[in-house]
Each structure stands twice: as structure tokens, then as C-alpha cells.
mmCIF file of C-alpha atoms in Angstrom:
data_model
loop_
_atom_site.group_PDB
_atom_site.id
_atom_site.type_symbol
_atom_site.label_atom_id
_atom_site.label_comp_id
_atom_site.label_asym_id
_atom_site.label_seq_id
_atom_site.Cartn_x
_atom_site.Cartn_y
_atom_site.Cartn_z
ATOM 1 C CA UNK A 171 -48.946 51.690 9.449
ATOM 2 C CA UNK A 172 -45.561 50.592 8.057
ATOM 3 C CA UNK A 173 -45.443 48.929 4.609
ATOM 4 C CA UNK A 174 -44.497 45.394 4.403
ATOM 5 C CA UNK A 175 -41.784 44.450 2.725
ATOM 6 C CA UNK A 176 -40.708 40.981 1.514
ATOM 7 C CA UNK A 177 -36.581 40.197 1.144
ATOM 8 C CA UNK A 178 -36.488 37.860 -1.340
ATOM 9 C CA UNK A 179 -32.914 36.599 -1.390
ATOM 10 C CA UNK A 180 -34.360 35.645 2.133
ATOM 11 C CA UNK A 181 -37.147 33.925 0.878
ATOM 12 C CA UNK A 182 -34.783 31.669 -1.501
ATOM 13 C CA UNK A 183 -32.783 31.131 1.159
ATOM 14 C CA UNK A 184 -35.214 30.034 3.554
ATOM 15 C CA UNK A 185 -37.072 27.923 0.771
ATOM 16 C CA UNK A 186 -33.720 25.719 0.226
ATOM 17 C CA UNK A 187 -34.421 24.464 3.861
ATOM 18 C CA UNK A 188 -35.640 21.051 3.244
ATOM 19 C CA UNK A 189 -37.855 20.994 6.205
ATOM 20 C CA UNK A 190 -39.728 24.362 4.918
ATOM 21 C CA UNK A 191 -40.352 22.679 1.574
ATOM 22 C CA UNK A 192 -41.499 19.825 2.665
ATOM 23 C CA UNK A 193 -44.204 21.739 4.830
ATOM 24 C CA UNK A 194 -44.788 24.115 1.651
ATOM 25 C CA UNK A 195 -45.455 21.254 -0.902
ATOM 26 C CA UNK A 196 -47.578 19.108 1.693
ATOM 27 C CA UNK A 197 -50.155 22.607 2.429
ATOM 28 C CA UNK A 198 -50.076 23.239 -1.504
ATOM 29 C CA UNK A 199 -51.310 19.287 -2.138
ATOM 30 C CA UNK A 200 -53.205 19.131 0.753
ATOM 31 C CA UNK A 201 -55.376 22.431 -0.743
ATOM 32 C CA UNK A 202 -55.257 21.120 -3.978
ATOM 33 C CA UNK A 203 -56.941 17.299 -3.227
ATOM 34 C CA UNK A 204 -60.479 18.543 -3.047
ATOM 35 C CA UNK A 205 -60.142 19.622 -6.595
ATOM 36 C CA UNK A 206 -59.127 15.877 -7.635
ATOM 37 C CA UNK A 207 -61.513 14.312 -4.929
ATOM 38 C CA UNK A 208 -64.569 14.892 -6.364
ATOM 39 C CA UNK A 209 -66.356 12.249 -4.124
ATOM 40 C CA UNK A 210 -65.558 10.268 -1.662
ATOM 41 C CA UNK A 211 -62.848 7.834 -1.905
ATOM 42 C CA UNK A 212 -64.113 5.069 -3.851
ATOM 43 C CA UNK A 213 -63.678 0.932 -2.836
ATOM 44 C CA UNK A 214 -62.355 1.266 0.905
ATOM 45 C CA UNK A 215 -63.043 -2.172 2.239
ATOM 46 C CA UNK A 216 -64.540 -2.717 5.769
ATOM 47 C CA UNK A 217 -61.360 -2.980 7.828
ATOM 48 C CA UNK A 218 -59.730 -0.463 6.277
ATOM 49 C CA UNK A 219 -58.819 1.515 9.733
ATOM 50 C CA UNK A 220 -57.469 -2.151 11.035
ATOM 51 C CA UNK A 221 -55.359 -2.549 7.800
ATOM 52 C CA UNK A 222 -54.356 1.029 7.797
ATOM 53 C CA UNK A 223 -53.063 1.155 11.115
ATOM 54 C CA UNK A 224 -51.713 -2.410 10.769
ATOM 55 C CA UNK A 225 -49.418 -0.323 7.713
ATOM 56 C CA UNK A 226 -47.697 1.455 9.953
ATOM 57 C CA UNK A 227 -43.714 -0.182 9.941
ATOM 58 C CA UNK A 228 -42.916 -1.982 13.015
ATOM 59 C CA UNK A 229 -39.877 0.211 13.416
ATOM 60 C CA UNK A 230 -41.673 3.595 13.653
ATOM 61 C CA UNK A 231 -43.816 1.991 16.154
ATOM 62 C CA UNK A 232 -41.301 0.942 18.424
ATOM 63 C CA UNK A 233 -39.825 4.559 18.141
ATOM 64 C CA UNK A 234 -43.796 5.995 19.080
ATOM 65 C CA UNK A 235 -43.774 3.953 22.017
ATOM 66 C CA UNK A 236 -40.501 4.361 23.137
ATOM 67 C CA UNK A 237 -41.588 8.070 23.789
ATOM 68 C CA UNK A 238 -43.904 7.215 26.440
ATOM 69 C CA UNK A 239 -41.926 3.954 27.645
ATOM 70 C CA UNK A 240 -38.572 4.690 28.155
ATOM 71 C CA UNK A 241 -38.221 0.904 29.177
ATOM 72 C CA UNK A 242 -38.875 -0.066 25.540
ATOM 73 C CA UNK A 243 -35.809 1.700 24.458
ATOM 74 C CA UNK A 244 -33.457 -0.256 22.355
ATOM 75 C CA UNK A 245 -35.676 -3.259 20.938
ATOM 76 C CA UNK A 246 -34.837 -1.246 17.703
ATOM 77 C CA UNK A 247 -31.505 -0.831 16.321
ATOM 78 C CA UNK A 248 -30.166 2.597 16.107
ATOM 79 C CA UNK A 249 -29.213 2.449 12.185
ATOM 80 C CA UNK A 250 -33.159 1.839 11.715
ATOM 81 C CA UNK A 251 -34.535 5.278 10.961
ATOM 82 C CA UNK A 252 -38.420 6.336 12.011
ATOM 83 C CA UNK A 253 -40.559 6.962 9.255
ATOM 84 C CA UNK A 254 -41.952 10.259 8.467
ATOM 85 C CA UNK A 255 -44.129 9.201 6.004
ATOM 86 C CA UNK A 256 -45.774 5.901 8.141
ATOM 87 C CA UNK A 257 -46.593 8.781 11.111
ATOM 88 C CA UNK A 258 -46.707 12.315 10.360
ATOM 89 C CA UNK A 259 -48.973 11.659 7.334
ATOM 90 C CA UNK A 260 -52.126 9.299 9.404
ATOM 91 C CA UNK A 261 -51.657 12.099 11.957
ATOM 92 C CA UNK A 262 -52.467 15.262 10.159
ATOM 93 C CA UNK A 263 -54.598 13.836 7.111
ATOM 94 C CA UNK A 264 -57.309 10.969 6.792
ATOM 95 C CA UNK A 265 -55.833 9.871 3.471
ATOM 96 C CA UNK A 266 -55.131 6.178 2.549
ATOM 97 C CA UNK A 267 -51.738 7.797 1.425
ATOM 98 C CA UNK A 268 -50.083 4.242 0.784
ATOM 99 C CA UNK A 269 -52.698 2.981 -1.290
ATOM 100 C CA UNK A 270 -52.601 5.600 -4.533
ATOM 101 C CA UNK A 271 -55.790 3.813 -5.679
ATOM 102 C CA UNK A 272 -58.155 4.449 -3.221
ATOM 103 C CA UNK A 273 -56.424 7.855 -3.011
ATOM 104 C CA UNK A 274 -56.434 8.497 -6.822
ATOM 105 C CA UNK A 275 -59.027 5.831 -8.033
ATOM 106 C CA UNK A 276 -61.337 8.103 -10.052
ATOM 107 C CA UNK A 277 -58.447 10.550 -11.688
ATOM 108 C CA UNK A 278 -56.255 7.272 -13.065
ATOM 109 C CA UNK A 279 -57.317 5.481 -15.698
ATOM 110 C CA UNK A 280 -58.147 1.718 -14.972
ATOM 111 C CA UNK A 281 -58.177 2.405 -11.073
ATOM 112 C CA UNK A 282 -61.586 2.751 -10.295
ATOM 113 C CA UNK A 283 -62.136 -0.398 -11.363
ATOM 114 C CA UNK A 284 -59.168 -2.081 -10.116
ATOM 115 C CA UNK A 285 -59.907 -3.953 -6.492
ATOM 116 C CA UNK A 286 -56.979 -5.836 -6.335
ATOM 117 C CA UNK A 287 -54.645 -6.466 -3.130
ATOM 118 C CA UNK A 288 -51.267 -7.575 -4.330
ATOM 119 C CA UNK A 289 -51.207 -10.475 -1.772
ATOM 120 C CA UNK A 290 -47.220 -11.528 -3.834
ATOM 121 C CA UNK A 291 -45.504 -9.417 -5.985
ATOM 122 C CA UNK A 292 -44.037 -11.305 -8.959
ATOM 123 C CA UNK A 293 -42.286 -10.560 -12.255
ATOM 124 C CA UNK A 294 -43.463 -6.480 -13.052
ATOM 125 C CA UNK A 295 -46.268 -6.827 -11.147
ATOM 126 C CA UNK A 296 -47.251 -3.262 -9.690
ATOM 127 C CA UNK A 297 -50.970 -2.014 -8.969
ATOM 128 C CA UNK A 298 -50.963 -0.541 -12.804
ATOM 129 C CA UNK A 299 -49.968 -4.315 -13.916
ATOM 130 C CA UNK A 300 -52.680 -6.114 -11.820
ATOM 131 C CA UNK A 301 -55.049 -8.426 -13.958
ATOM 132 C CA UNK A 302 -58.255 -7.031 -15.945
ATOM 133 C CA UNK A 303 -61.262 -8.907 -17.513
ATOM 134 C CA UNK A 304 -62.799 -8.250 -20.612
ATOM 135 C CA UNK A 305 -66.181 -8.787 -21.788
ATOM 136 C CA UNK A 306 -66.499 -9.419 -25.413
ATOM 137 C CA UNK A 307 -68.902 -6.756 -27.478
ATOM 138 C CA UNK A 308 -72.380 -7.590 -27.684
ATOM 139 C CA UNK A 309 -72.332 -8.301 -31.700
ATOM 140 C CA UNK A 310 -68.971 -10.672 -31.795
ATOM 141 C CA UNK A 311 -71.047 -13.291 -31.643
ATOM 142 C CA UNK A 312 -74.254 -11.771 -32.899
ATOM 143 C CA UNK A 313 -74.679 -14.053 -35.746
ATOM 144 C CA UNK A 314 -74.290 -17.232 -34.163
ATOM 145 C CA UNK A 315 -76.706 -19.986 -33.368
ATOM 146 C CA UNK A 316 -77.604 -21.245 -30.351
ATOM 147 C CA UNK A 317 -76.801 -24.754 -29.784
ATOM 148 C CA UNK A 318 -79.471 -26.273 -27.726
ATOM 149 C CA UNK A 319 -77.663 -29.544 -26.961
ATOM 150 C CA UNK A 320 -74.224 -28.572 -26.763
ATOM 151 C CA UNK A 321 -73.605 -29.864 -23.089
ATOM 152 C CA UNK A 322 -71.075 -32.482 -23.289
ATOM 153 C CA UNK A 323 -71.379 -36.058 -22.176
ATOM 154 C CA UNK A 324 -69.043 -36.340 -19.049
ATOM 155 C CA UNK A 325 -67.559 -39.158 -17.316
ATOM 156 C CA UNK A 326 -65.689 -38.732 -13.894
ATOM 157 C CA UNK A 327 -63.320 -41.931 -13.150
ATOM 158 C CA UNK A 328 -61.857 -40.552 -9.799
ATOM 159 C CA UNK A 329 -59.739 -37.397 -11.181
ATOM 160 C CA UNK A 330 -58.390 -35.946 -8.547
ATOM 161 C CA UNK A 331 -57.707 -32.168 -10.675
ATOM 162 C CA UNK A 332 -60.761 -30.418 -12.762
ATOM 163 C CA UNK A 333 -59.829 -28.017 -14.942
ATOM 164 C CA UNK A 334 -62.314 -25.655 -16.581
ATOM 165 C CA UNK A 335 -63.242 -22.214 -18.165
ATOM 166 C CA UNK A 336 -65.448 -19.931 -16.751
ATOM 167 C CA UNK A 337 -64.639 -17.408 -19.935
ATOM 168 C CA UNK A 338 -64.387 -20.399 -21.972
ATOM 169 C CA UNK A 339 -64.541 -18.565 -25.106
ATOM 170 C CA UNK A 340 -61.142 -15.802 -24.164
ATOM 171 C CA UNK A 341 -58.714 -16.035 -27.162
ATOM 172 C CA UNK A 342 -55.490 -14.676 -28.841
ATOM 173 C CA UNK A 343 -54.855 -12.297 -31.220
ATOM 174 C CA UNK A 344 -52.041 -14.124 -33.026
ATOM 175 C CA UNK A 345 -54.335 -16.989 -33.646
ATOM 176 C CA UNK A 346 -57.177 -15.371 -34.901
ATOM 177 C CA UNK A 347 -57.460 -13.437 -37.852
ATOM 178 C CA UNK A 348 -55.983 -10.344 -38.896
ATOM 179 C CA UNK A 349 -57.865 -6.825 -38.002
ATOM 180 C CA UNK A 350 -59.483 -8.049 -34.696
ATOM 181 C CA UNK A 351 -58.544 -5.692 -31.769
ATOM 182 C CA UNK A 352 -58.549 -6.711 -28.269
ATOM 183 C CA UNK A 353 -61.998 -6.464 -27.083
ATOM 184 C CA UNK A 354 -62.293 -9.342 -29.781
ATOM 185 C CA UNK A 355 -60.250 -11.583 -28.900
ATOM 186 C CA UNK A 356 -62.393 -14.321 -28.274
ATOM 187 C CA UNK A 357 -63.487 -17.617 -30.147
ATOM 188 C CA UNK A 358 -65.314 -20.506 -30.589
ATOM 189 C CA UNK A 359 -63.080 -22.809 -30.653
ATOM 190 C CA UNK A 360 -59.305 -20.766 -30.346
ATOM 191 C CA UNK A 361 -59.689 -20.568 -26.875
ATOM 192 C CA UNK A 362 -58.779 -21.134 -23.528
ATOM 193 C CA UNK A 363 -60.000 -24.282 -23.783
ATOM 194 C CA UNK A 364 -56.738 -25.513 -25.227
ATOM 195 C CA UNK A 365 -54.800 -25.011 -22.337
ATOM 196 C CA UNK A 366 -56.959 -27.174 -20.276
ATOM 197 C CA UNK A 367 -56.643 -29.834 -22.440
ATOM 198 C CA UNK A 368 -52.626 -29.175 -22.836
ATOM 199 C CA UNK A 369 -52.226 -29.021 -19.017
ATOM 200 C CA UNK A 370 -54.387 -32.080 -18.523
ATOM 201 C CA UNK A 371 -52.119 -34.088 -21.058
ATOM 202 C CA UNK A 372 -48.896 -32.904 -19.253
ATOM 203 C CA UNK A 373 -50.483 -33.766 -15.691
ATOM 204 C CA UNK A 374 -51.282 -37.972 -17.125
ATOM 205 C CA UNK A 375 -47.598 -37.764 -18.466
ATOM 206 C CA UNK A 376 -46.780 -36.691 -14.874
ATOM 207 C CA UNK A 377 -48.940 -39.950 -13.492
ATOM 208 C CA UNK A 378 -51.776 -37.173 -12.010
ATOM 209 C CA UNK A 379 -55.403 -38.355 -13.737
ATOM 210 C CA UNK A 380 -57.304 -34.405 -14.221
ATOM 211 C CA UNK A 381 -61.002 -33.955 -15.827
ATOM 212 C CA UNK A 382 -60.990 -31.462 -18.246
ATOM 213 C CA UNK A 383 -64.770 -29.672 -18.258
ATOM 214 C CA UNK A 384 -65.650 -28.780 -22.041
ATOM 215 C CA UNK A 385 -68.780 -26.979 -21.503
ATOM 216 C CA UNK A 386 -69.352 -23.871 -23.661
ATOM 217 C CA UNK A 387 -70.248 -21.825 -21.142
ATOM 218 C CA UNK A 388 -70.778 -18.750 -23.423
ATOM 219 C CA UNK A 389 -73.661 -21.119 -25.556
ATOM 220 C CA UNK A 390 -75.443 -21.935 -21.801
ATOM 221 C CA UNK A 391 -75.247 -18.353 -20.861
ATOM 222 C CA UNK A 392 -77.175 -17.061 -24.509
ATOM 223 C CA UNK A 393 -79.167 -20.015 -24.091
ATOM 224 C CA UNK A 394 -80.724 -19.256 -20.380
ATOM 225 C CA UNK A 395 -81.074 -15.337 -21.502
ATOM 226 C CA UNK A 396 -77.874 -14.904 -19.149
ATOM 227 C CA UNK A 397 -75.563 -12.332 -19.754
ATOM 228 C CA UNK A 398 -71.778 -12.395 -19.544
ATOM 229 C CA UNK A 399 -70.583 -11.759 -16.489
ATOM 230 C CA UNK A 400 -72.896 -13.954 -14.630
ATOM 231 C CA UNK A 401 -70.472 -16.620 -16.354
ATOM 232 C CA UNK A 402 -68.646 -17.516 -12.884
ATOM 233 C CA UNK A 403 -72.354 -18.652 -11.537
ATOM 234 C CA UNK A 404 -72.963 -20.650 -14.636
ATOM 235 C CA UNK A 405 -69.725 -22.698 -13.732
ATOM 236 C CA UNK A 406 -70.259 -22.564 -10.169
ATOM 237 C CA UNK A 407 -73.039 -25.311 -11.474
ATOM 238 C CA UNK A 408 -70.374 -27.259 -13.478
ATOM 239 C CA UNK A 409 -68.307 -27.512 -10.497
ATOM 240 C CA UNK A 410 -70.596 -28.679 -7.816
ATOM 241 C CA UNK A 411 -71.572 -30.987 -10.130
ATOM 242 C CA UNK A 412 -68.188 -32.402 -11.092
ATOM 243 C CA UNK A 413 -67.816 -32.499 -7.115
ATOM 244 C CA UNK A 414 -71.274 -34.472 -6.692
ATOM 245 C CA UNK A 415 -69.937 -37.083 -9.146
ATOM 246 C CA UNK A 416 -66.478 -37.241 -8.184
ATOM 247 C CA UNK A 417 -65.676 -37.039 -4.450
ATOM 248 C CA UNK A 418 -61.895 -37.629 -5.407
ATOM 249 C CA UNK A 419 -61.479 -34.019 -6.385
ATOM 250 C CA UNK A 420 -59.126 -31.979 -4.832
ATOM 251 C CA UNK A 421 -58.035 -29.544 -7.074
ATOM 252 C CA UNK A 422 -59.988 -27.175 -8.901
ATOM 253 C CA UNK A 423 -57.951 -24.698 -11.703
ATOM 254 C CA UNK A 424 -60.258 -22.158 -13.233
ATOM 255 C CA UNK A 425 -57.962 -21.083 -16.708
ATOM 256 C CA UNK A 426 -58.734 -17.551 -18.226
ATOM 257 C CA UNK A 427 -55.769 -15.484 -20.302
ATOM 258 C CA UNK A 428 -55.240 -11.817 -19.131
ATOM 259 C CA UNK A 429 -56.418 -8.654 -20.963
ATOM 260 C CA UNK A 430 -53.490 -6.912 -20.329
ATOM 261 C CA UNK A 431 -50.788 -6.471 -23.805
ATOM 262 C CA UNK A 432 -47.645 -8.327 -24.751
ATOM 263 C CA UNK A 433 -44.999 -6.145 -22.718
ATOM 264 C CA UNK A 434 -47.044 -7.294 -19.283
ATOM 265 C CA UNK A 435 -47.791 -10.500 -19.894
ATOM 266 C CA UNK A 436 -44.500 -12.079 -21.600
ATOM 267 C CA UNK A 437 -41.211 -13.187 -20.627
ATOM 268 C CA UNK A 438 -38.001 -15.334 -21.929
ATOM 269 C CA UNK A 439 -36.756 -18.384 -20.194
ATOM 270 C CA UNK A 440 -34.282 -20.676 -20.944
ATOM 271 C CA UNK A 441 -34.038 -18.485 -24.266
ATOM 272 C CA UNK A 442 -37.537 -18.716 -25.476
ATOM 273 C CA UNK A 443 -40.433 -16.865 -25.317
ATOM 274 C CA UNK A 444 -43.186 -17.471 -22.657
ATOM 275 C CA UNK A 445 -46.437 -16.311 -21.478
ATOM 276 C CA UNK A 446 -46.518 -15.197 -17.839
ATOM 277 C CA UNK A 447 -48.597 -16.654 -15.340
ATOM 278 C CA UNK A 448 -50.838 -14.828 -12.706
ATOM 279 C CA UNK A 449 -53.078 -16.158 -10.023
ATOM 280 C CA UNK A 450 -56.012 -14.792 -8.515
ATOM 281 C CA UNK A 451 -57.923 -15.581 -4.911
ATOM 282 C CA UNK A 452 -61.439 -14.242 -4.972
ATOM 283 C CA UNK A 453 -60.985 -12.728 -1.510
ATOM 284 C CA UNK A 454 -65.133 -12.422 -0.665
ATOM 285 C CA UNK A 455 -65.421 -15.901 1.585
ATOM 286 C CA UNK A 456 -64.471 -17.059 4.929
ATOM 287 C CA UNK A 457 -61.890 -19.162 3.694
ATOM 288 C CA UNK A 458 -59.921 -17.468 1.237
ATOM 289 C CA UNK A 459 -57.142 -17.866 2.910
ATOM 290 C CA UNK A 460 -56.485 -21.648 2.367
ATOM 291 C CA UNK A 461 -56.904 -21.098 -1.407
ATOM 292 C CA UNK A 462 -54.200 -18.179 -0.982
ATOM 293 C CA UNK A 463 -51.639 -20.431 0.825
ATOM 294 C CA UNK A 464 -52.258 -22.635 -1.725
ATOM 295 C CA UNK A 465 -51.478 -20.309 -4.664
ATOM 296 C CA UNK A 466 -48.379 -19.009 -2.567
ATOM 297 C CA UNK A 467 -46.659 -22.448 -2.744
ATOM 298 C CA UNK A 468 -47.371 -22.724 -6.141
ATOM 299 C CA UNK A 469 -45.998 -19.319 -6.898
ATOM 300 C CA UNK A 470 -42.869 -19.559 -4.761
ATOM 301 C CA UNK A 471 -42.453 -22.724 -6.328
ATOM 302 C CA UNK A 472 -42.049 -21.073 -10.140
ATOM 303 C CA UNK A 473 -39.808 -18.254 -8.896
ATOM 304 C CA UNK A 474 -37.902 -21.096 -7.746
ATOM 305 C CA UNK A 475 -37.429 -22.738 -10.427
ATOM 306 C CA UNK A 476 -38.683 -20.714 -13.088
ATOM 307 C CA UNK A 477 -37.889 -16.829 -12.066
ATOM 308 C CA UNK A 478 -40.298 -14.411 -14.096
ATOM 309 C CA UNK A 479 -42.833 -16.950 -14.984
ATOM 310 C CA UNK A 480 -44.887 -15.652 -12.342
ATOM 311 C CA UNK A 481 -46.710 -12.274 -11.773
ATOM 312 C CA UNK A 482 -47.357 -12.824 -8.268
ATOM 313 C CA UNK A 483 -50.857 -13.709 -6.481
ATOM 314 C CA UNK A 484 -53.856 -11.192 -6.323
ATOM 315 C CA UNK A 485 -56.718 -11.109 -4.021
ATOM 316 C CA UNK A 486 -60.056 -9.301 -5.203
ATOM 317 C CA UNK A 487 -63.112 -8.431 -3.991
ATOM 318 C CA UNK A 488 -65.092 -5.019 -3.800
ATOM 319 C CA UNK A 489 -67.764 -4.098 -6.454
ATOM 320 C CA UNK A 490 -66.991 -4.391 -10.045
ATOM 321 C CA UNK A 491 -65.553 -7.685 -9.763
ATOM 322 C CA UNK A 492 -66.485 -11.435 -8.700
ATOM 323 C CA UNK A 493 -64.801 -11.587 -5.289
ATOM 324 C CA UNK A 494 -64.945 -15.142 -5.360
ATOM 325 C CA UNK A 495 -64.906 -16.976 -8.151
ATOM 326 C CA UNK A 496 -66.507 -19.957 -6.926
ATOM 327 C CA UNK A 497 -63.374 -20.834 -4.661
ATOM 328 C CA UNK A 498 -65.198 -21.078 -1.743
ATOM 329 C CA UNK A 499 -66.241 -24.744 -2.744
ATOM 330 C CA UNK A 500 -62.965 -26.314 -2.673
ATOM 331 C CA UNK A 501 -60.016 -25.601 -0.635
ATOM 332 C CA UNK A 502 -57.476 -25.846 -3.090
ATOM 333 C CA UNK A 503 -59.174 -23.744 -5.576
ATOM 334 C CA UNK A 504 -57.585 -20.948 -8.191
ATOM 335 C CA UNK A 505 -58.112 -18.904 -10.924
ATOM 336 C CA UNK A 506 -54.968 -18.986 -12.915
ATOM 337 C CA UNK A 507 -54.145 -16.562 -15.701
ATOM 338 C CA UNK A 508 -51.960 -17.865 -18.753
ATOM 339 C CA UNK A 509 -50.293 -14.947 -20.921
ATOM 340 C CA UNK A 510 -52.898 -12.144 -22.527
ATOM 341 C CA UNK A 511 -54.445 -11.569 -25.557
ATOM 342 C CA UNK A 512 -51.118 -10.918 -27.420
ATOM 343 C CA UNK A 513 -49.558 -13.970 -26.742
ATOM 344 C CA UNK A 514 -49.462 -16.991 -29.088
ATOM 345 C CA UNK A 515 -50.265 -21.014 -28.583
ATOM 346 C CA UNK A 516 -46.671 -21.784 -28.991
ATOM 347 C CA UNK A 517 -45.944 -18.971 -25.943
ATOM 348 C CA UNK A 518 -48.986 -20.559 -23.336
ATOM 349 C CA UNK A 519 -48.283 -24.360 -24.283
ATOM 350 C CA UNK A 520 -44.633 -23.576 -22.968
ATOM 351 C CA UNK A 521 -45.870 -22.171 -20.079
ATOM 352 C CA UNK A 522 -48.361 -24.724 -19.497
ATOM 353 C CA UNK A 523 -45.805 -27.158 -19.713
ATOM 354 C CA UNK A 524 -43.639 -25.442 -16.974
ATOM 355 C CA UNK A 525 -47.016 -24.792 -14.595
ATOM 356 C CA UNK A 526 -47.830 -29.059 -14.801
ATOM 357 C CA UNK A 527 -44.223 -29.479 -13.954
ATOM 358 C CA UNK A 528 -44.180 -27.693 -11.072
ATOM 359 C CA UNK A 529 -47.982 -28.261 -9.837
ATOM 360 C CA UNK A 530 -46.726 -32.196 -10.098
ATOM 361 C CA UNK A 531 -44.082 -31.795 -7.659
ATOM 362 C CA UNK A 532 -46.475 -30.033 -5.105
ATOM 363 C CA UNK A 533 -49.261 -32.915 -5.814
ATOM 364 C CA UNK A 534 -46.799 -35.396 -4.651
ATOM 365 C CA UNK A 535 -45.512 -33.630 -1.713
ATOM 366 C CA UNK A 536 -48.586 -32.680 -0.682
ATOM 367 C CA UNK A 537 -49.937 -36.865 -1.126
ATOM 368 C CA UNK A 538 -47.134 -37.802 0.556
ATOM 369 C CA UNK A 539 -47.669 -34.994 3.629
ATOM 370 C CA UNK A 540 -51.155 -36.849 4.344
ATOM 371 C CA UNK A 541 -50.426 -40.322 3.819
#
């Protein structure tokens, strides 16, 4: 038998074709992914051969059917291009290739928790940028004494906004003090809280009448031997009943502040410094979709008017997080996420000021819509 013998000038040559390293790389990651994929792909959601297929572009699905349909030639224009990448790929592998998360979810950092679907990208919002909770440590409040009677005395007078906070106790660094890190910035009384209570006096100087809930939800929670992430069903009780006492409520904003740092969660307008806004659609209920439209307007309404402010509009469900943060009670119904744990009062109250401006102007469209 002759020896083989490899020319490799030849080789060099043939691997500058890009065709041949395209094929190379794509057999080297495709042997390499069961050394990352340890188990199966984390998270997928039910539909996720609907959604998958409904990925592919429109144009490299007119050029697919084009193939078999002569007749069908031409409904694209000829500049448009068909894309490798949205058919070779679902042919030949059985990856979610254009979601890195599922693909990558246990090997990134952050991912395998992360179940959000960026339903509107805003300002340097990308699926690394996405919002996170944070639970406080166990001993934060360790010391502290139950209150047994710390529910307050509340009054509904036809409001047609409630405001309240699920996390009730999420604070900020800046206003807290010095040598806390992150996973401590919460407080009794430093909290989100405030921003209710700012937004509802910028709503009455914009003629809307809003009920601002002042429950300590974190007191309820030690008090019933609950534990913190069952927060969102200890307010689901404040809300239904605010909604059994009030019938006038339309609106219901659920205000928490963002774990992510400074750089994400920050912007300038008008020359000062502001705290970025994100909102979030629990996505686990038939009729998500109405509070989605509803945070759409509101968003496209910022970028309007207010470009950066806004970090777009999530939707999440899956395990590991809520999935629907008691928005399935009210149509009109949002978790909305003011600045992070790096940003300061002066920062959110700016923001909050800008948010009631712009929520105003939908209120009154939307009144004068149904009148």
C-alpha cells in the first residue's frame, strides 16, 4: 500500500475557502457541545417548536418555498438575502441556536436562572441586562421584632391607581450606611416605599387620586412563619382586598428597584442623572397579554419623550421565578422597576417624576377613549 501524504500549502489553501471553514468550525462545535451540555437544555417553555419555527425570518421562508412553488417567485425583493443561519442551522442540529440561554444556560453565569423574554428592547437592555431579584440574607433582619399590629388602617375613597410593594423592604446603597454590600440593601424604612408615596403625590398634582398600600409586607411574612419569596402571595391578599373595597380601581403598579449595579440601571437626561426604568409582565396567565400592551404604551411613550429612561418590557415565567406577579387580577397591571441598588433618592424621585408625567397623559387618553 502507498503512503499517504498530506500537501500542506494545499491544505492552507483550501482552508482560506470560506465555505470549508465554515463547515470545519460548525463539525469542531458541534463535537465539542456535549462537553458543555451536561444535561439537557434547561427552561424550554411548552411551545418552544411553535416559537422556534415561528423564528425563522419571513424572507428565508419565502426563498424555501419559492423552491417548490415557482409561482411564489418574486414576493421577495432580490437585494433581500436568504439566511444561512435561520435554515441550515434548524436543519442539521436540534439546538435553540438563537436563544444563547437555553443553549448556554448552565455554563453562563446568571443564565440558568434567567427566564426572561425580552418582549421590548430599551436603553442597554440585552439578555445579560434583563432584571434579577434579590432576597435579603436570613440574619439582616435577625434582630428585629415582630410587630404584631403593624397592618395599617386603610381608607379607599374611589382611587382609581394602587400602588404597592411586594418587596416592600428593597433599598439603596447610597442611603444606607456605609459597608453594606448588595445583598443588603434593604430597610425598614429606606425603601421602596418612598417611591410610592413620591409617585402618588405627583399623580394628585396631575388631578389622578392613587392609594398608596403601606403594609410591611416583610413584618406579615415573619409574622405568619412565611418566608421571602412567597412575598408576591402575601400581596396578592392586599390587592384583592384593595379591589373588594374599591371597585374604582383600574390601575395596579407593583414598585420594586432592580438588583442589577449602577452602569445598568442609570442614565442622564436633560443633563442630570436618572435611574432607569424597567417593566415586567408575569407571563404565567391567560391574559398576560393585556397587561403587556399596556406596559408597551407606557414604554413607547418614555422613549418618546424621554429616550433612555426605559429598559424595555420583560415577560417571565418558567421555574425560579413568579410568572405572574399577581397581574392576572387586573388588566392594567405591572411590575415596574425604578433604578437598582446603586442608585440614590435624588436619582428615582427624578425618575418618578418623569414616569407620573407620562402615565398622566395615558390616564387621560385612555378616560377619554371610553367615555
Amino acid at each position: 500500500m502507498n503512503p499517504i501524504f498530506f500537501n500542506s500549502k494545499n491544505i492552507k489553501k483550501k482552508m482560506k475557502n470560506p465555505f470549508v471553514l465554515f463547515i470545519v468550525l460548525f463539525i469542531v462545535l458541534w463535537l465539542l457541545i456535549p462537553a458543555f451540555t451536561i444535561r439537557p437544555i434547561p427552561n424550554g417553555q411548552d411551545s418552544f417548536m411553535d416559537e422556534w419555527l415561528a423564528d425563522i425570518d419571513a424572507v428565508s421562508l419565502s426563498h424555501l418555498l419559492t423552491i417548490d412553488q415557482p409561482i411564489m417567485d418574486g414576493i421577495v425583493s432580490s437585494e433581500e438575502q436568504l439566511s444561512l443561519s435561520s435554515v441550515l442551522l434548524p436543519m442539521v442540529t436540534s439546538l435553540p441556536y438563537q436563544d444563547i440561554r437555553l443553549l448556554f444556560g448552565h455554563e453562563l453565569p446568571n443564565f440558568s436562572i434567567n427566564n426572561s423574554t425580552i418582549a421590548i428592547r430599551g436603553s442597554g437592555t440585552n439578555h445579560f441586562t434583563t432584571s434579577i431579584e434579590s432576597a435579603p440574607p436570613d440574619e439582616l433582619f435577625e434582630d428585629e421584632e415582630i410587630v404584631e399590629d403593624s397592618k395599617p388602617d386603610q381608607t379607599y375613597t374611589g382611587e382609581s391607581v394602587f400602588l404597592y410593594t411586594s418587596h416592600n423592604r428593597e433599598s439603596f446603597l447610597p442611603e444606607l450606611s456605609e459597608g453594606r454590600v448588595p445583598d443588603e440593601a434593604f430597610h425598614q424604612t429606606e425603601n421602596v416605599m418612598k417611591l410610592s408615596k413620591k409617585m402618588s403625590e405627583h399623580l394628585k398634582n396631575q388631578q389622578i387620586e392613587s392609594f398608596v398600600d403601606e403594609t410591611d409586607i416583610w413584618n406579615e411574612l415573619k409574622k405568619e412563619g412565611m418566608v421571602y419569596h412567597q412575598s408576591y402571595d402575601y400581596a396578592r391578599r392586599v390587592v384583592q382586598q384593595a379591589q373588594a373595597n374599591n371597585e374604582d380601581l383600574s390601575f395596579m403598579i407593583d414598585i420594586h428597584r432592580d438588583a442589577q449595579p449602577r452602569n445598568i440601571t442609570t442614565t442622564e437626561i436633560n443633563g442630570q442623572k436618572a435611574a432607569k426604568i424597567m417593566f415586567v409582565i408575569g407571563g404565567e396567565h391567560e391574559n398576560y397579554e393585556k397587561n403587556l400592551a399596556f406596559a408597551a404604551e407606557l414604554h413607547e411613550r418614555i422613549e418618546e419623550k424621554y429616550p433612555t429612561l426605559s429598559r424595555g418590557v420583560e415577560v417571565k415565567r418558567g421555574s425560579g421565578v413568579n410568572g405572574v406577579y399577581n397581574q392576572d387580577l387586573a388588566e392594567n397591571s405591572i411590575v415596574l422597576e425604578v433604578g437598582g441598588y446603586e442608585n440614590t433618592f435624588e436619582e428615582l424621585y427624578l425618575t418618578i417624576k418623569y414616569f407620573s408625567e407620562i402615565f398622566a397623559d395615558y390616564y387621560f387618553n385612555k378616560t377619554a377613549e371610553e367615555v
